[in-house]
Amino acid sequence: MASPVKNPFTPASAQAEPQRPWSPGDELHRLQILDQHELHRIEDDPILNEITSFAAKLCDAPIALVSLVEEARQRFLSRQGVEVGETARSASFCQYAMIESDVMEVSDATKDGRFAHTELVMGDPNIRFYAGAPLTSEEGAPMGALCVISPETRAGLTDFQREGLRVLSHAVINRLNMHRHDILRERRQAEVENVLGEGERRFRTLADAIPHLAWSASADGLIDYYNLRWYERTGGEGQEHYGLGWLELVHPDEKEALARQWSELIAKGEPFDVEFRLRDEQGEYRWVLGRGLPIRGENGRISRWFGTTTDIHRTRLLLESQELLSRELSHRIKNIFSVVAGLVNYFSRSYPEVQGVSQILADRIAALGRAHNYVRPGDKGANHALPIKGLLGDIFAPYSSEQGPRIRVEGEDFDVGERAVTPIALAFHELATNAVKYGALSIEGGHVDLGVSVSEEQVRLDWEEKGGPAVVAPPERKGFGSDLVAMSIERQLRGKVRRDWSEEGLAVTVSLPKEQLK
């Protein structure tokens, strides 16, 4: 028998030392690997029981065990022929077999110094013959052995039995590896679920903290979550408004159209951005802005929808009030134009010698009234697409002379969409007004050339004042008019404005994206 070699896995209480240490690690590492198997979950495993039953029959032994050696005990995951489920490690044969490279056999334990005086030899089950095939982890750590035991001495296993025990030990290892992988998979899944659960808790906390009504829906547009604000604002409970139940809170005048629009946007996968009236917990309908965006997976398909519903009732009422006031002011301004024109016509009848001038003045006043339609949003003339030359012609008509237009529009024509009409009208009405007060139109003989050019992606308008007062230097400060032009062109239409204060007169270049003019 080979001389004993110190083994780091051997407990201090062992009476003799196994033969070969496991060099890749230490006892602590080995025990950690055993812990990863959660051995209590695989005790009396049906597959292992079949293996030990067959091993006992194969080797003609009354006892067969799958024994894993822990820090102070050996645990029997499967057993045939014994009732106990574990013994002290100090009495273990398997702690020696597990570090062998092949099947370890003991013909007569009473004559082996390692085991002769142990309780398992001197007492029940009176071991005499032992044969154990080592069980090692995927890392190579010794874990235990598949063994067969007999109370009678034997010369040893036959070659067939020995080979069979090896094969069965491999089956045990495969079962243990599968069990370990299942546990590791469960742990990873638990970690993922914990992370997702934490993410879900954070999302709900954030959603409940915002002042908006937040919601989420499945890929087919059925609501399955509301934040706390929804329930506070609507008075709903639980899943009352899940699915399409939220439509029951929509104002009857908008419900049918909104349901149809929602269905169309969900089918197309397009963002949702709609104003409508929603009933609150007091039964009052309030204006809200509903917005929703689709979330797409890696395959490009929509997996969920997330959105908010924002109370805009006060803003909507304020805008309606401002619109009413704007219309009233516009009406009064038009009345002033009419009164002034009427006074001009009245006095011209008393003074026939000025009738020609009076008619020109009346025409100018009428032209100002028409131009006012474009710079006052909402009036007729500002709410449909118009040719740019026609729009500018109406804006500049009041500044014409007997010899013809003083602002000459040349170049290509194109249609301006309704959303762009008012910003363009405001900007060029301001340029024309300033030209009358300070620029080329402030003196006789001065004029403005306005060139229009259209490319594939943008429209360019070049304003050039000629024949006016000499420009000494640019203005020291910008007035409201400059801010108005910047707001109309740059902010509303995403365009650019460049001014050039040349000695001959002001030159302004306006560049507009065609996409913004539709």
Coordinates of C-alpha atoms in Angstrom, one line a residue:
M1 CA 0.0 0.0 0.0
A2 CA 1.4 3.4 -0.8
S3 CA 2.6 5.7 1.9
P4 CA 0.1 8.3 3.2
V5 CA 0.4 11.8 1.7
K6 CA -1.0 14.9 3.4
N7 CA -4.3 16.0 1.9
P8 CA -5.7 19.5 2.6
F9 CA -9.2 18.1 2.4
T10 CA -8.7 15.8 5.3
P11 CA -10.2 17.0 8.6
A12 CA -8.0 17.0 11.7
S13 CA -10.1 14.3 13.3
A14 CA -9.2 11.7 10.6
Q15 CA -7.3 8.7 12.0
A16 CA -5.2 8.3 8.8
E17 CA -4.4 10.4 5.8
P18 CA -5.7 9.7 2.3
Q19 CA -3.2 9.2 -0.5
R20 CA -3.5 12.1 -3.0
P21 CA -4.3 15.8 -2.4
W22 CA -6.5 17.8 -4.9
S23 CA -3.9 20.2 -6.1
P24 CA -6.1 22.8 -7.9
G25 CA -7.7 24.1 -4.7
D26 CA -8.1 23.8 -1.0
E27 CA -10.7 22.4 1.4
L28 CA -12.6 25.6 1.7
H29 CA -13.0 25.8 -2.1
R30 CA -14.1 22.2 -2.2
L31 CA -16.8 22.8 0.5
Q32 CA -18.0 25.9 -1.4
I33 CA -18.4 23.7 -4.5
L34 CA -20.4 21.3 -2.5
D35 CA -22.6 24.1 -1.1
Q36 CA -23.4 25.1 -4.7
H37 CA -25.1 21.7 -5.1
E38 CA -27.6 22.3 -2.3
L39 CA -27.3 18.6 -1.4
H40 CA -30.5 18.5 0.7
R41 CA -32.5 19.1 -2.5
I42 CA -31.3 16.0 -4.2
E43 CA -31.4 13.4 -1.3
D44 CA -33.3 10.2 -2.3
D45 CA -33.2 11.4 -5.9
P46 CA -35.0 8.8 -8.1
I47 CA -32.2 8.8 -10.7
L48 CA -29.6 8.3 -8.1
N49 CA -31.7 5.6 -6.4
E50 CA -31.8 3.7 -9.7
I51 CA -28.0 3.9 -10.0
T52 CA -27.3 2.6 -6.5
S53 CA -29.9 -0.2 -6.9
F54 CA -28.2 -1.3 -10.1
A55 CA -24.7 -0.9 -8.6
A56 CA -25.6 -3.2 -5.7
K57 CA -26.9 -5.9 -8.1
L58 CA -24.0 -5.5 -10.5
C59 CA -21.4 -6.0 -7.7
D60 CA -23.5 -8.5 -5.7
A61 CA -23.3 -6.3 -2.6
P62 CA -26.0 -5.7 0.0
I63 CA -25.1 -2.0 0.4
A64 CA -24.6 0.7 -2.2
L65 CA -24.3 4.4 -1.5
V66 CA -23.8 7.8 -3.2
S67 CA -21.8 9.5 -0.5
L68 CA -20.6 13.1 -0.6
V69 CA -18.1 14.1 1.9
E70 CA -18.7 17.4 3.7
E71 CA -16.7 19.2 6.4
A72 CA -17.6 16.9 9.4
R73 CA -19.8 14.2 7.9
Q74 CA -20.5 12.2 4.8
R75 CA -24.0 12.5 3.5
F76 CA -25.7 9.7 1.6
L77 CA -27.7 11.2 -1.2
S78 CA -28.9 7.7 -2.2
R79 CA -28.6 4.5 -0.2
Q80 CA -29.4 0.8 -0.7
G81 CA -29.2 -1.6 2.3
V82 CA -28.8 0.9 5.2
E83 CA -31.3 3.2 7.0
V84 CA -29.0 6.0 8.2
G85 CA -28.5 9.0 5.9
E86 CA -25.1 10.1 7.1
T87 CA -22.1 9.3 9.3
A88 CA -19.2 11.1 10.8
R89 CA -16.5 12.0 8.3
S90 CA -13.9 10.4 10.6
A91 CA -15.3 7.0 9.8
S92 CA -15.6 7.6 6.1
F93 CA -14.1 5.2 3.5
C94 CA -15.3 7.6 0.7
Q95 CA -13.0 10.4 1.9
Y96 CA -10.1 8.3 0.7
A97 CA -11.8 6.9 -2.4
M98 CA -12.8 10.4 -3.6
I99 CA -9.1 11.4 -4.1
E100 CA -8.1 8.3 -6.0
S101 CA -7.8 8.3 -9.8
D102 CA -9.7 5.0 -10.1
V103 CA -11.9 2.6 -8.1
M104 CA -10.5 2.1 -4.6
E105 CA -11.0 -1.4 -3.2
V106 CA -10.6 -2.7 0.4
S107 CA -10.7 -6.5 0.6
D108 CA -10.8 -6.8 4.4
A109 CA -11.2 -3.6 6.4
T110 CA -10.2 -5.2 9.7
K111 CA -6.7 -5.6 8.2
D112 CA -6.5 -2.0 6.9
G113 CA -5.0 0.4 9.4
R114 CA -7.1 3.3 8.1
F115 CA -10.4 1.6 8.9
A116 CA -9.8 -1.3 11.3
H117 CA -10.8 0.6 14.4
T118 CA -13.6 2.8 13.0
E119 CA -17.1 2.4 14.2
L120 CA -18.4 1.3 10.8
V121 CA -16.0 -1.7 10.9
M122 CA -16.3 -2.6 14.6
G123 CA -20.0 -2.0 14.6
D124 CA -23.0 -1.9 12.3
P125 CA -22.9 -2.4 9.3
N126 CA -19.6 -4.3 10.0
I127 CA -17.9 -3.3 6.8
R128 CA -15.4 -5.8 5.5
F129 CA -15.3 -5.3 1.7
Y130 CA -15.5 -1.8 0.2
A131 CA -15.2 -0.6 -3.4
G132 CA -15.7 3.1 -4.3
A133 CA -15.5 5.0 -7.6
P134 CA -14.5 8.7 -7.1
L135 CA -16.9 11.5 -7.8
T136 CA -15.3 14.8 -8.9
S137 CA -16.8 18.1 -9.8
E138 CA -16.4 19.9 -13.1
E139 CA -13.5 21.8 -11.6
G140 CA -11.9 18.5 -10.5
A141 CA -12.7 18.9 -6.9
P142 CA -13.2 15.6 -5.0
M143 CA -16.8 15.4 -3.7
G144 CA -17.3 11.8 -2.6
A145 CA -17.8 8.3 -4.1
L146 CA -20.2 5.8 -5.5
C147 CA -19.5 2.7 -3.4
V148 CA -20.6 -0.8 -2.7
I149 CA -20.2 -2.5 0.7
S150 CA -20.3 -6.0 2.1
P151 CA -20.0 -7.4 5.6
E152 CA -18.0 -10.3 4.1
T153 CA -14.4 -10.2 2.9
R154 CA -13.8 -10.5 -0.9
A155 CA -10.9 -10.8 -3.1
G156 CA -12.1 -7.8 -5.1
L157 CA -14.4 -6.8 -8.0
T158 CA -14.3 -8.5 -11.4
D159 CA -13.1 -6.5 -14.3
F160 CA -16.7 -6.3 -15.5
Q161 CA -18.0 -5.0 -12.1
R162 CA -15.1 -2.6 -11.8
E163 CA -15.8 -1.1 -15.3
G164 CA -19.6 -1.0 -14.5
L165 CA -18.9 0.9 -11.3
R166 CA -16.9 3.5 -13.3
V167 CA -19.7 3.9 -15.8
L168 CA -22.3 4.3 -13.0
S169 CA -20.0 6.9 -11.2
H170 CA -20.0 8.9 -14.4
A171 CA -23.8 8.8 -14.5
V172 CA -23.9 10.0 -10.9
I173 CA -21.5 12.9 -11.8
N174 CA -23.8 13.8 -14.7
R175 CA -26.8 13.9 -12.5
L176 CA -25.0 16.1 -9.9
N177 CA -23.8 18.5 -12.6
M178 CA -27.3 18.8 -14.0
H179 CA -28.6 19.5 -10.5
R180 CA -25.9 22.1 -9.9
H181 CA -26.6 23.8 -13.3
D182 CA -30.3 23.9 -12.4
I183 CA -29.5 25.6 -9.1
L184 CA -27.2 28.1 -10.7
R185 CA -29.8 28.8 -13.3
E186 CA -32.4 29.3 -10.6
R187 CA -30.0 31.7 -8.8
R188 CA -29.3 33.7 -11.9
Q189 CA -33.0 33.8 -12.6
A190 CA -33.7 34.9 -9.1
E191 CA -31.1 37.7 -9.4
V192 CA -32.6 38.8 -12.7
E193 CA -36.1 38.8 -11.2
N194 CA -34.7 40.7 -8.2
V195 CA -33.2 43.3 -10.5
L196 CA -36.4 43.5 -12.5
G197 CA -38.4 43.7 -9.4
E198 CA -36.2 46.5 -8.1
G199 CA -36.6 48.2 -11.5
E200 CA -40.4 47.8 -11.3
R201 CA -40.5 49.3 -7.8
R202 CA -38.4 52.2 -9.0
F203 CA -40.6 52.8 -12.0
R204 CA -43.7 52.7 -9.9
T205 CA -42.2 55.1 -7.4
L206 CA -41.2 57.5 -10.1
A207 CA -44.5 57.2 -11.9
D208 CA -46.4 57.9 -8.7
A209 CA -44.2 60.9 -8.0
I210 CA -44.9 62.8 -11.3
P211 CA -47.9 65.1 -11.5
H212 CA -49.2 63.5 -14.6
L213 CA -51.5 60.5 -15.1
A214 CA -49.1 57.8 -16.3
W215 CA -50.1 54.5 -17.9
S216 CA -48.8 51.6 -19.9
A217 CA -50.5 49.2 -22.3
S218 CA -49.8 45.9 -24.1
A219 CA -48.7 45.8 -27.7
D220 CA -52.3 45.7 -28.9
G221 CA -53.1 48.9 -26.9
L222 CA -54.9 47.5 -23.9
I223 CA -54.2 49.4 -20.8
D224 CA -52.8 47.3 -18.0
Y225 CA -51.2 49.8 -15.6
Y226 CA -52.1 53.3 -14.1
N227 CA -50.0 55.3 -11.6
L228 CA -51.4 56.6 -8.4
R229 CA -52.4 60.0 -9.9
W230 CA -54.8 58.3 -12.3
Y231 CA -56.8 56.8 -9.4
E232 CA -56.7 60.1 -7.5
R233 CA -57.9 62.1 -10.5
T234 CA -60.5 59.8 -11.9
G235 CA -61.8 58.1 -8.8
G236 CA -61.3 54.7 -10.4
E237 CA -60.5 51.5 -8.5
G238 CA -58.3 48.5 -9.3
Q239 CA -58.6 47.4 -12.9
E240 CA -61.8 49.3 -13.6
H241 CA -60.4 51.3 -16.5
Y242 CA -58.0 48.6 -17.8
G243 CA -58.2 47.5 -21.4
L244 CA -60.4 50.1 -23.2
G245 CA -62.3 50.9 -20.1
W246 CA -60.7 54.4 -20.0
L247 CA -62.9 55.4 -23.0
E248 CA -65.9 55.4 -20.6
L249 CA -64.4 58.6 -19.0
V250 CA -64.1 60.4 -22.4
H251 CA -66.6 63.1 -23.2
P252 CA -69.4 61.7 -25.4
D253 CA -68.7 64.3 -28.1
E254 CA -65.2 62.9 -28.5
K255 CA -65.4 59.3 -27.5
E256 CA -66.2 57.7 -30.8
A257 CA -63.6 59.7 -32.8
L258 CA -60.9 59.1 -30.1
A259 CA -61.6 55.4 -30.0
R260 CA -61.2 55.2 -33.8
Q261 CA -58.0 57.3 -33.7
W262 CA -56.5 55.2 -30.9
S263 CA -57.2 52.0 -32.8
E264 CA -55.6 53.4 -36.0
L265 CA -52.5 54.7 -34.2
I266 CA -52.0 51.3 -32.4
A267 CA -52.3 49.5 -35.7
K268 CA -49.8 51.8 -37.4
G269 CA -47.4 51.9 -34.4
E270 CA -47.5 55.7 -34.4
P271 CA -47.1 58.0 -31.4
F272 CA -50.3 59.2 -29.7
D273 CA -50.7 63.0 -29.2
V274 CA -54.3 64.1 -28.7
E275 CA -56.3 66.6 -26.7
F276 CA -59.7 65.5 -25.4
R277 CA -62.0 65.9 -22.4
L278 CA -61.8 63.4 -19.5
R279 CA -64.2 63.0 -16.6
D280 CA -62.6 63.5 -13.1
E281 CA -63.7 62.1 -9.8
Q282 CA -66.2 65.0 -9.3
G283 CA -67.9 64.2 -12.6
E284 CA -66.5 67.3 -14.4
Y285 CA -65.0 67.0 -17.8
R286 CA -61.6 68.6 -18.1
W287 CA -59.3 69.0 -21.1
V288 CA -56.3 66.8 -21.1
L289 CA -53.4 66.1 -23.4
G290 CA -52.8 62.3 -24.0
R291 CA -49.4 61.2 -25.2
G292 CA -48.1 57.7 -25.8
L293 CA -45.1 56.1 -27.4
P294 CA -44.4 52.5 -28.5
I295 CA -41.5 50.5 -27.1
R296 CA -40.0 48.2 -29.7
G297 CA -37.9 45.1 -29.2
E298 CA -34.8 44.1 -31.0
N299 CA -36.9 42.6 -33.8
G300 CA -38.6 46.0 -34.4
R301 CA -41.9 44.8 -33.1
I302 CA -43.9 46.8 -30.5
S303 CA -43.7 45.2 -27.1
R304 CA -45.5 47.8 -25.0
W305 CA -46.8 51.3 -25.0
F306 CA -46.1 54.0 -22.3
G307 CA -47.8 57.3 -22.0
T308 CA -49.1 60.2 -19.9
T309 CA -52.3 62.1 -19.6
T310 CA -51.7 65.8 -18.6
D311 CA -54.4 68.2 -17.3
I312 CA -54.4 71.2 -19.6
H313 CA -57.8 72.5 -18.7
R314 CA -56.7 75.9 -17.3
T315 CA -54.3 76.3 -20.2
R316 CA -57.0 75.4 -22.7
L317 CA -59.5 77.9 -21.1
L318 CA -56.8 80.6 -21.1
L319 CA -56.0 80.0 -24.8
E320 CA -59.7 80.1 -25.6
S321 CA -60.1 83.3 -23.7
Q322 CA -57.0 84.8 -25.4
E323 CA -58.4 83.7 -28.8
L324 CA -61.7 85.3 -28.0
L325 CA -59.9 88.5 -27.0
S326 CA -57.8 88.4 -30.1
R327 CA -60.8 88.0 -32.3
E328 CA -62.5 90.9 -30.6
L329 CA -59.4 93.1 -31.1
S330 CA -59.2 92.0 -34.7
H331 CA -62.9 92.9 -35.2
R332 CA -62.4 96.3 -33.7
I333 CA -59.3 96.9 -35.8
K334 CA -61.2 96.0 -39.0
N335 CA -64.0 98.3 -37.8
I336 CA -61.5 101.1 -37.5
F337 CA -60.3 100.4 -41.0
S338 CA -63.9 100.6 -42.2
V339 CA -64.6 103.8 -40.2
V340 CA -61.5 105.5 -41.6
A341 CA -62.3 104.4 -45.1
G342 CA -65.9 105.7 -44.7
L343 CA -64.7 109.0 -43.4
V344 CA -62.4 109.4 -46.3
N345 CA -65.2 108.7 -48.8
Y346 CA -67.5 111.0 -46.9
F347 CA -65.2 114.0 -47.0
S348 CA -64.2 113.3 -50.6
R349 CA -67.8 113.9 -51.6
S350 CA -67.6 117.3 -50.0
Y351 CA -64.3 118.1 -51.7
P352 CA -64.4 116.8 -55.3
E353 CA -60.9 118.1 -56.0
V354 CA -59.4 115.4 -53.7
Q355 CA -61.5 112.5 -54.8
G356 CA -58.6 110.9 -56.7
V357 CA -56.3 111.0 -53.7
S358 CA -59.2 109.9 -51.5
Q359 CA -59.8 106.8 -53.6
I360 CA -56.1 105.9 -53.4
L361 CA -56.1 106.3 -49.7
A362 CA -59.3 104.2 -49.4
D363 CA -57.6 101.5 -51.4
R364 CA -54.6 101.6 -49.1
I365 CA -56.8 101.2 -46.1
A366 CA -58.6 98.3 -47.7
A367 CA -55.3 96.7 -48.5
L368 CA -54.2 97.1 -44.9
G369 CA -57.4 95.3 -43.8
R370 CA -56.7 92.4 -46.1
A371 CA -53.1 92.2 -44.9
H372 CA -54.4 92.1 -41.3
N373 CA -56.1 88.8 -42.1
Y374 CA -52.8 87.1 -42.4
V375 CA -51.1 88.5 -39.3
R376 CA -54.0 87.6 -37.1
P377 CA -54.1 83.8 -36.7
G378 CA -57.5 82.2 -37.0
D379 CA -58.9 84.6 -39.5
K380 CA -60.0 83.6 -43.0
G381 CA -57.0 83.7 -45.3
A382 CA -54.6 82.3 -42.7
N383 CA -56.0 78.8 -42.5
H384 CA -55.3 77.3 -45.8
A385 CA -52.4 76.8 -48.2
L386 CA -51.5 79.9 -50.4
P387 CA -49.1 80.7 -53.2
I388 CA -46.2 82.6 -51.7
K389 CA -46.5 85.4 -54.3
G390 CA -50.2 85.9 -53.6
L391 CA -49.6 86.0 -49.9
L392 CA -46.8 88.5 -50.2
G393 CA -48.7 90.5 -52.7
D394 CA -51.6 91.0 -50.3
I395 CA -49.1 91.9 -47.5
F396 CA -47.3 94.5 -49.6
A397 CA -50.3 96.0 -51.4
P398 CA -50.7 98.9 -49.0
Y399 CA -47.2 100.1 -49.9
S400 CA -47.7 100.4 -53.6
S401 CA -47.6 103.7 -55.5
E402 CA -49.3 105.0 -58.6
Q403 CA -46.3 103.7 -60.6
G404 CA -46.8 100.2 -59.3
P405 CA -45.6 98.0 -56.4
R406 CA -42.7 99.4 -54.4
I407 CA -41.9 95.9 -53.1
R408 CA -41.2 93.8 -56.1
V409 CA -41.5 90.0 -55.7
E410 CA -39.6 88.0 -58.3
G411 CA -38.7 84.4 -58.7
E412 CA -40.4 81.0 -58.3
D413 CA -43.8 80.5 -56.7
F414 CA -44.7 77.7 -54.3
D415 CA -47.6 76.9 -51.9
V416 CA -47.3 77.7 -48.2
G417 CA -49.1 75.5 -45.8
E418 CA -51.6 77.0 -43.3
R419 CA -49.2 76.6 -40.3
A420 CA -46.5 78.7 -42.1
V421 CA -48.8 81.4 -43.4
T422 CA -49.0 83.6 -40.3
P423 CA -45.2 83.4 -39.4
I424 CA -44.2 84.4 -42.9
A425 CA -46.9 87.2 -43.0
L426 CA -45.7 88.5 -39.6
A427 CA -42.1 88.6 -40.5
F428 CA -42.4 90.3 -43.9
H429 CA -45.1 92.7 -42.7
E430 CA -42.6 93.8 -40.0
L431 CA -39.8 94.2 -42.6
A432 CA -42.2 96.3 -44.8
T433 CA -43.3 98.4 -41.9
N434 CA -39.7 99.1 -40.9
A435 CA -38.8 100.0 -44.5
V436 CA -41.6 102.6 -44.5
K437 CA -40.5 104.1 -41.2
Y438 CA -36.7 104.0 -41.6
G439 CA -35.7 102.3 -44.9
A440 CA -36.1 102.4 -48.6
L441 CA -39.9 103.1 -48.6
S442 CA -39.5 106.1 -46.3
I443 CA -38.5 108.3 -49.3
E444 CA -39.8 108.9 -52.8
G445 CA -38.1 106.6 -55.3
G446 CA -37.0 103.9 -52.9
H447 CA -38.1 100.3 -53.4
V448 CA -37.4 96.7 -52.3
D449 CA -36.5 93.7 -54.4
L450 CA -37.6 90.4 -53.0
G451 CA -36.3 87.3 -54.7
V452 CA -37.7 83.9 -54.2
S453 CA -35.7 80.8 -55.0
V454 CA -36.7 77.1 -54.3
S455 CA -34.2 74.2 -54.0
E456 CA -34.8 70.6 -53.1
E457 CA -34.7 71.1 -49.4
Q458 CA -35.2 74.8 -48.7
V459 CA -36.8 78.0 -49.8
R460 CA -34.8 81.2 -49.8
L461 CA -36.2 84.8 -49.8
D462 CA -33.7 87.7 -50.4
W463 CA -35.0 91.1 -49.3
E464 CA -32.9 94.0 -50.7
E465 CA -33.7 97.7 -50.0
K466 CA -32.6 100.1 -52.6
G467 CA -32.8 103.9 -53.1
G468 CA -33.4 104.7 -49.5
P469 CA -31.5 106.7 -46.9
A470 CA -27.8 105.7 -46.6
V471 CA -27.1 103.3 -43.8
V472 CA -24.5 104.6 -41.5
A473 CA -24.3 101.7 -39.0
P474 CA -26.5 98.9 -37.8
P475 CA -28.9 99.7 -34.9
E476 CA -27.3 99.7 -31.5
R477 CA -30.1 97.6 -30.0
K478 CA -32.7 95.2 -31.3
G479 CA -36.3 96.2 -31.0
F480 CA -39.5 94.2 -30.7
G481 CA -39.6 93.9 -34.5
S482 CA -36.3 92.0 -34.7
D483 CA -37.6 89.7 -32.0
L484 CA -40.8 89.2 -33.9
V485 CA -39.0 88.2 -37.1
A486 CA -36.7 85.8 -35.1
M487 CA -39.6 84.2 -33.4
S488 CA -41.6 83.8 -36.6
I489 CA -38.8 82.5 -38.8
E490 CA -36.3 80.8 -36.5
R491 CA -38.4 79.4 -33.7
Q492 CA -41.7 78.6 -35.4
L493 CA -40.4 77.6 -38.9
R494 CA -36.9 76.4 -37.9
G495 CA -35.4 78.8 -40.4
K496 CA -32.5 81.2 -40.5
V497 CA -32.4 85.0 -40.8
R498 CA -29.3 86.9 -41.8
R499 CA -29.1 90.7 -42.0
D500 CA -26.5 92.7 -43.9
W501 CA -26.4 96.5 -43.2
S502 CA -24.8 97.7 -46.4
E503 CA -24.5 101.4 -47.2
E504 CA -27.1 101.1 -50.0
G505 CA -29.7 99.6 -47.6
L506 CA -30.7 96.7 -45.5
A507 CA -30.4 93.2 -47.1
V508 CA -32.1 90.3 -45.3
T509 CA -31.8 86.6 -46.3
V510 CA -34.5 84.3 -45.0
S511 CA -33.8 80.5 -45.4
L512 CA -36.7 78.1 -44.7
P513 CA -36.8 74.3 -44.7
K514 CA -39.4 73.1 -47.2
E515 CA -40.6 70.5 -44.8
Q516 CA -41.7 73.3 -42.4
L517 CA -43.8 75.1 -45.1
K518 CA -46.1 72.2 -46.0

